[in-house]
Amino acid sequence: MTIKAGILGATGYAGVELCRLLLRHPGVELAAVGSVSFEGKKLYEVYPNLRELCGLECENTDAVIAAADVVFAALPHGLSQETAAVCAALGKKFIDLGADFRLDDGEEYQKWYGCEAVHPELHQRAVYGLPELFREEIKNTDMIGNPGCYPTSVALGLAPALRAGVVETKGLVVDAKSGTTGAGRKPAQNTHFPDCNEAFSAYKVASHRHTPEIEQTLSKVAGEKASVTFVPHLLPVNRGILSTIYARLKPGFGLDRVRGLYEEAYKDEYFVRLLPDGSPVNIRDVRCSNFCDIQLYVDEHGGGDDGLLIVTAVIDNMVKGAAGQAIQNMNLLFGLTETAGLDMIPPAF
Amino acid sequence: MTIKAGILGATGYAGVELCRLLLRHPGVELAAVGSVSFEGKKLYEVYPNLRELCGLECENTDAVIAAADVVFAALPHGLSQETAAVCAALGKKFIDLGADFRLDDGEEYQKWYGCEAVHPELHQRAVYGLPELFREEIKNTDMIGNPGCYPTSVALGLAPALRAGVVETKGLVVDAKSGTTGAGRKPAQNTHFPDCNEAFSAYKVASHRHTPEIEQTLSKVAGEKASVTFVPHLLPVNRGILSTIYARLKPGFGLDRVRGLYEEAYKDEYFVRLLPDGSPVNIRDVRCSNFCDIQLYVDEHGGGDDGLLIVTAVIDNMVKGAAGQAIQNMNLLFGLTETAGLDMIPPAF
Amino acid sequence: MTIKAGILGATGYAGVELCRLLLRHPGVELAAVGSVSFEGKKLYEVYPNLRELCGLECENTDAVIAAADVVFAALPHGLSQETAAVCAALGKKFIDLGADFRLDDGEEYQKWYGCEAVHPELHQRAVYGLPELFREEIKNTDMIGNPGCYPTSVALGLAPALRAGVVETKGLVVDAKSGTTGAGRKPAQNTHFPDCNEAFSAYKVASHRHTPEIEQTLSKVAGEKASVTFVPHLLPVNRGILSTIYARLKPGFGLDRVRGLYEEAYKDEYFVRLLPDGSPVNIRDVRCSNFCDIQLYVDEHGGGDDGLLIVTAVIDNMVKGAAGQAIQNMNLLFGLTETAGLDMIPPAF
Amino acid sequence: MTIKAGILGATGYAGVELCRLLLRHPGVELAAVGSVSFEGKKLYEVYPNLRELCGLECENTDAVIAAADVVFAALPHGLSQETAAVCAALGKKFIDLGADFRLDDGEEYQKWYGCEAVHPELHQRAVYGLPELFREEIKNTDMIGNPGCYPTSVALGLAPALRAGVVETKGLVVDAKSGTTGAGRKPAQNTHFPDCNEAFSAYKVASHRHTPEIEQTLSKVAGEKASVTFVPHLLPVNRGILSTIYARLKPGFGLDRVRGLYEEAYKDEYFVRLLPDGSPVNIRDVRCSNFCDIQLYVDEHGGGDDGLLIVTAVIDNMVKGAAGQAIQNMNLLFGLTETAGLDMIPPAF
């Protein structure tokens, strides 16, 4: 059986990355692509890299839904809810790459995104699609809130330590750095080449919308309320996120113990590579792949009485941080091999 | 049947790109990798992107040859000849990514590379592996001189015009720009990041070793001696070559006629995309793929009495300019589908 | 005496580069800056690099003109003519960094820019401000058409050869590469970081508006109509232009003779550095400076019966290609030392 | 009076940046440059940007010292001590851009750099040259240990808060990101363009040699032992450091109070720009200048019971982080205006 996939928002960066991956997925036919801005245009007219590789024309939302067994929505927040409802009514699986179905708490959603949860029952039904943490729930739903890019790197980077209770849940600091594709396809001053190249800055310091999503996941994993200071920075590269995470170790825990926890947690996870001592993670090494590479350090010195755990985690923000993870979720929803279509080898350069 | 492939020089850039592609080739097993500098080390210790994706250890030349049905040599020039002889004696197919088997004329080889052709009969036997131009010869040999990166872009960019005799074979100008991977993995001052970034220069102006190779192919295609002024430049990007080629049109030929020739020449070539009028080629659009994108222009204005044909051709220097083309040749040598293992979709960013 | 300078279009890239240079010019007071888009805002609110270094607020055109002895206009084409007329009426010197006063021929201006020359007498009066070629005329006017960035590099690169008649005036080929600041401050898709980074393409092939300007200057210098094929490319760097220029040598002329002509032509020109044999030019080496570096080559081989002269010329497109040259012109208009305010040393990195 | 300056290690990145700045310093003559690797070569042969701007030839150490009133040493650590002794004996002022005279504690020096303090009395005499914090001591010495690049950004970023005692001195976290010039001129694998471009990683996590220097300065300012976890990252840009600093506020202090302390501390400091609320710092805005831009944030949310102070501080690592600060120190040593030769305006792009 071949799964028919449709993509809404296919001309955005996450959307076109989905196209690229789904076009080579062994169990999927890319059946339809949607775009409000480019309806009626061939996708390759917007993305000439796809010339002769995808003849699809951008269609409207209804046409995409009609053609698909599973609908991926890579839309600005607030626009997925109605589509989700339509898909639910039609019995089609729905994977939202936006933020509409990530937060459990409607008030938080309202506060950070300024949108109302118009179909509360759908929010109930939607599962947060981070397979390494919530695989079983994912397998048993048909509606996914695909995690944000930053939150993916942070959750994978901290989960084993928080789950085992070896670090404090308060005072967590995430200093994250993202490539420019995270800002989307639309030209803006801060991503204008001469302004962005040879530049580096922090933005939305301690006020980024991914903060509640990060805290929600970490709290779930820890079993108690976690609080995070989240400071993102804009890196002058195309792809990649590196999150440097600082967490206070509880007394009695050292690097060996922590490393053991991570090894155990990820030993069967294809997409998480815990690097051996001495090998730093680099966004370069996960480019165009669905991997999350993790390295651990403990600073005995700087962390007060006890040590400070330092986790560095890298992902490709457009793959494990968006399109790749969405496909991983799709594979779970349909009972396919979880790595199907996702066995890309990151290029060395 | 699975073909067993071995790579010599696997820790160079072309070598590791071959690894990346062969590891996902449906008809190939990457059986062994060789490296003089890193013998005894795991390949992933040199290229951490390969961690958990390739467990091979770098071996010596003999071990690689012994393990393989086909040997790829990505070595500095001069070092492939003995290996070729060994492979020939053992009945193993041999694909040389270096320059040792590209030039038919031993004197030219001596003049430009300072090496002697020690096994003239092998040079006779070796076929210049540009499938779009010499497919039949390739199918009937077991020894390939894989083309240089610049020459590939120029030959594909000019062949239809030269073969049809619509441009002069004298006074051809190739203004080419290459990404930095073309300079190899070894650190040097001109590829040191602060020296190379935000920089741009021409190098080896009218004296680059690819000149005789370019002229050899163009002359073959034209059926008469072609002469080329070749000026390469170093681009501050990782991958890609764009060649801007200037050729004087013979009287009576215009853009429509020329475009028709190219359409005809490449209509069945999967890896050559002749873009429609108005779509410029961009190295971005062929990244990590085996495509060569071509666009044509005629300047009536500047070319003297007759027009000037301007061809822009782009390839990924490490794929169609090296590892990808080598695999395309391997596919032909073994009677596989020519595109096997090479159907990568270039990422949009 | 301190000259009071005003800048119209101060928030564009050429405008703000003028500000940077004029703020440190020993004989100038930057008296007023104008901006349509940012009127009423402090300049440093738009360009935070200027914080605490320039307290000027963006004003309207009239206010800028009123405050200034010399008005620099860094405006989109078509918008400078009325301002020029006002300045002329008020006896103020006027330097236009746009294209309105560069072309002598009103029809060419109309054809390439779609604008009419509304004050033909001003066009007569305006002098093309390339000091190395037209210094005396510049000294005797009060209205300057400041050259385009590409044309500056080409004119300086070819003038000595054309003036001496050692190269053909037909069939000249200019393969030029420019940094992204040449496209201006306004965000656009092709200068959006993820689209532009790791990318390279030709644009407006044989149809760029600088073509008639290039031909006008070269024809003047040669004393006969010169024809040029001009192909610009977009480089993923902030600053710099490298023009690679191809010209057929007339019989009997070789590299030594040509080099002698260039040495003679530029021996007293502070801003032109003819590099010694073996030293390639690099956009890096002229960054943030008013220099034009030139290197010469002759290809005996590729140029048909006679040799092909290859000139490589680099400038900083925003300095010698715009703001710096405008100040050099201002210095001449006011009888200042020509290098005043322009003795910046290009940084090594 | 013109001061005669000599530079040892002039062909390194910090050395050549010193040359660039000193060549335009109104009170200085660059009298001699030294280089072990390039002795006998003109400086412009190594750095072609300097062609026709500096005719100096690289000399040996003795010759440089003999020619100079003040000697700048931009040498690998361990090599400055003997030179310092010679200068002291000859009554010449000495400014060390390396690490030999930064640490007060010889054991720490031994531990982190593996060198012994062979002239303890010189270490006593040397003053840590961070003028904004230790101006009076600097004025009264003739031997300077010029601060490291990272430590400069951290000390300026935290001093007002630590001095006033509003933050905890334990558990300080510095997440710093540096451009590649910080790694020096010598080519290496991690700064090879294809390895470094589009890449990002942390290095020497909690083990970088600047850690004791940072702690020494912060402890002095705080009046008690400060402990810091320092995590540097390599940014794919040429110039610039951004340090993101996390410090726990003591109860009762909020952003307004902290901002007031910084305003007071830096109100007369030309080279420190405290940006107004809402304006993020960017390495772009201090490029090629001696400025340190600072922005402050408080996260009430993430810092446990009390708030977390987040300081972002940017400098040009080669100017305020090396050559510019050395000149600032020289100005103080000689009683010149502190900003002499350092009033460069950072370019906008």
PDB file of N, CA and C in Angstrom, chain C residues 184-213:
ATOM      1  N   GLY C 184      21.386  46.511  -2.743  1.00  0.00           N
ATOM      2  CA  GLY C 184      20.684  47.467  -1.900  1.00  0.00           C
ATOM      3  C   GLY C 184      20.179  46.903  -0.595  1.00  0.00           C
ATOM      4  N   ARG C 185      19.632  47.795   0.215  1.00  0.00           N
ATOM      5  CA  ARG C 185      19.222  47.448   1.572  1.00  0.00           C
ATOM      6  C   ARG C 185      17.893  46.722   1.640  1.00  0.00           C
ATOM      7  N   LYS C 186      17.101  46.859   0.603  1.00  0.00           N
ATOM      8  CA  LYS C 186      15.743  46.315   0.669  1.00  0.00           C
ATOM      9  C   LYS C 186      15.746  44.792   0.540  1.00  0.00           C
ATOM     10  N   PRO C 187      15.155  44.093   1.511  1.00  0.00           N
ATOM     11  CA  PRO C 187      15.116  42.630   1.432  1.00  0.00           C
ATOM     12  C   PRO C 187      14.397  42.145   0.182  1.00  0.00           C
ATOM     13  N   ALA C 188      14.916  41.106  -0.416  1.00  0.00           N
ATOM     14  CA  ALA C 188      14.297  40.489  -1.597  1.00  0.00           C
ATOM     15  C   ALA C 188      14.607  39.006  -1.557  1.00  0.00           C
ATOM     16  N   GLN C 189      13.894  38.242  -2.379  1.00  0.00           N
ATOM     17  CA  GLN C 189      14.083  36.790  -2.311  1.00  0.00           C
ATOM     18  C   GLN C 189      15.510  36.379  -2.654  1.00  0.00           C
ATOM     19  N   ASN C 190      16.076  36.981  -3.676  1.00  0.00           N
ATOM     20  CA  ASN C 190      17.406  36.507  -4.103  1.00  0.00           C
ATOM     21  C   ASN C 190      18.523  36.950  -3.170  1.00  0.00           C
ATOM     22  N   THR C 191      18.233  37.867  -2.259  1.00  0.00           N
ATOM     23  CA  THR C 191      19.229  38.241  -1.251  1.00  0.00           C
ATOM     24  C   THR C 191      18.801  37.824   0.157  1.00  0.00           C
ATOM     25  N   HIS C 192      17.768  37.006   0.224  1.00  0.00           N
ATOM     26  CA  HIS C 192      17.357  36.396   1.489  1.00  0.00           C
ATOM     27  C   HIS C 192      18.450  35.397   1.875  1.00  0.00           C
ATOM     28  N   PHE C 193      18.891  35.428   3.125  1.00  0.00           N
ATOM     29  CA  PHE C 193      20.077  34.670   3.480  1.00  0.00           C
ATOM     30  C   PHE C 193      20.066  33.211   3.013  1.00  0.00           C
ATOM     31  N   PRO C 194      19.020  32.435   3.330  1.00  0.00           N
ATOM     32  CA  PRO C 194      19.099  31.017   2.943  1.00  0.00           C
ATOM     33  C   PRO C 194      19.068  30.797   1.424  1.00  0.00           C
ATOM     34  N   ASP C 195      18.576  31.777   0.689  1.00  0.00           N
ATOM     35  CA  ASP C 195      18.547  31.639  -0.772  1.00  0.00           C
ATOM     36  C   ASP C 195      19.862  32.078  -1.400  1.00  0.00           C
ATOM     37  N   CYS C 196      20.555  32.957  -0.751  1.00  0.00           N
ATOM     38  CA  CYS C 196      21.730  33.617  -1.319  1.00  0.00           C
ATOM     39  C   CYS C 196      23.032  32.985  -0.836  1.00  0.00           C
ATOM     40  N   ASN C 197      23.023  32.538   0.396  1.00  0.00           N
ATOM     41  CA  ASN C 197      24.179  31.883   0.997  1.00  0.00           C
ATOM     42  C   ASN C 197      24.405  30.530   0.315  1.00  0.00           C
ATOM     43  N   GLU C 198      25.663  30.182   0.097  1.00  0.00           N
ATOM     44  CA  GLU C 198      25.988  28.907  -0.570  1.00  0.00           C
ATOM     45  C   GLU C 198      25.366  28.831  -1.957  1.00  0.00           C
ATOM     46  N   ALA C 199      25.096  29.986  -2.550  1.00  0.00           N
ATOM     47  CA  ALA C 199      24.503  30.049  -3.875  1.00  0.00           C
ATOM     48  C   ALA C 199      25.381  30.915  -4.774  1.00  0.00           C
ATOM     49  N   PHE C 200      25.201  30.785  -6.061  1.00  0.00           N
ATOM     50  CA  PHE C 200      25.928  31.621  -7.009  1.00  0.00           C
ATOM     51  C   PHE C 200      25.234  31.503  -8.353  1.00  0.00           C
ATOM     52  N   SER C 201      24.990  32.652  -8.974  1.00  0.00           N
ATOM     53  CA  SER C 201      24.329  32.628 -10.275  1.00  0.00           C
ATOM     54  C   SER C 201      24.659  33.886 -11.057  1.00  0.00           C
ATOM     55  N   ALA C 202      24.458  33.804 -12.350  1.00  0.00           N
ATOM     56  CA  ALA C 202      24.547  34.982 -13.210  1.00  0.00           C
ATOM     57  C   ALA C 202      23.163  35.630 -13.271  1.00  0.00           C
ATOM     58  N   TYR C 203      23.123  36.921 -13.509  1.00  0.00           N
ATOM     59  CA  TYR C 203      21.821  37.589 -13.621  1.00  0.00           C
ATOM     60  C   TYR C 203      21.909  38.682 -14.683  1.00  0.00           C
ATOM     61  N   LYS C 204      20.788  39.026 -15.247  1.00  0.00           N
ATOM     62  CA  LYS C 204      20.733  40.058 -16.303  1.00  0.00           C
ATOM     63  C   LYS C 204      21.861  39.865 -17.313  1.00  0.00           C
ATOM     64  N   VAL C 205      22.005  38.625 -17.756  1.00  0.00           N
ATOM     65  CA  VAL C 205      23.092  38.282 -18.673  1.00  0.00           C
ATOM     66  C   VAL C 205      22.956  39.083 -19.968  1.00  0.00           C
ATOM     67  N   ALA C 206      23.975  39.826 -20.291  1.00  0.00           N
ATOM     68  CA  ALA C 206      24.004  40.645 -21.511  1.00  0.00           C
ATOM     69  C   ALA C 206      22.819  41.602 -21.587  1.00  0.00           C
ATOM     70  N   SER C 207      22.275  41.983 -20.431  1.00  0.00           N
ATOM     71  CA  SER C 207      21.139  42.912 -20.453  1.00  0.00           C
ATOM     72  C   SER C 207      21.130  43.835 -19.241  1.00  0.00           C
ATOM     73  N   HIS C 208      22.260  43.983 -18.572  1.00  0.00           N
ATOM     74  CA  HIS C 208      22.317  44.806 -17.365  1.00  0.00           C
ATOM     75  C   HIS C 208      22.460  46.279 -17.744  1.00  0.00           C
ATOM     76  N   ARG C 209      21.830  47.139 -16.950  1.00  0.00           N
ATOM     77  CA  ARG C 209      21.826  48.574 -17.234  1.00  0.00           C
ATOM     78  C   ARG C 209      23.191  49.240 -17.230  1.00  0.00           C
ATOM     79  N   HIS C 210      24.160  48.578 -16.649  1.00  0.00           N
ATOM     80  CA  HIS C 210      25.485  49.182 -16.651  1.00  0.00           C
ATOM     81  C   HIS C 210      26.189  49.030 -17.996  1.00  0.00           C
ATOM     82  N   THR C 211      25.616  48.228 -18.889  1.00  0.00           N
ATOM     83  CA  THR C 211      26.261  47.997 -20.187  1.00  0.00           C
ATOM     84  C   THR C 211      26.480  49.290 -20.975  1.00  0.00           C
ATOM     85  N   PRO C 212      25.452  50.124 -21.157  1.00  0.00           N
ATOM     86  CA  PRO C 212      25.706  51.347 -21.949  1.00  0.00           C
ATOM     87  C   PRO C 212      26.695  52.286 -21.268  1.00  0.00           C
ATOM     88  N   GLU C 213      26.688  52.294 -19.958  1.00  0.00           N
ATOM     89  CA  GLU C 213      27.638  53.152 -19.233  1.00  0.00           C
ATOM     90  C   GLU C 213      29.073  52.661 -19.455  1.00  0.00           C
TER      91      GLU C 213
END
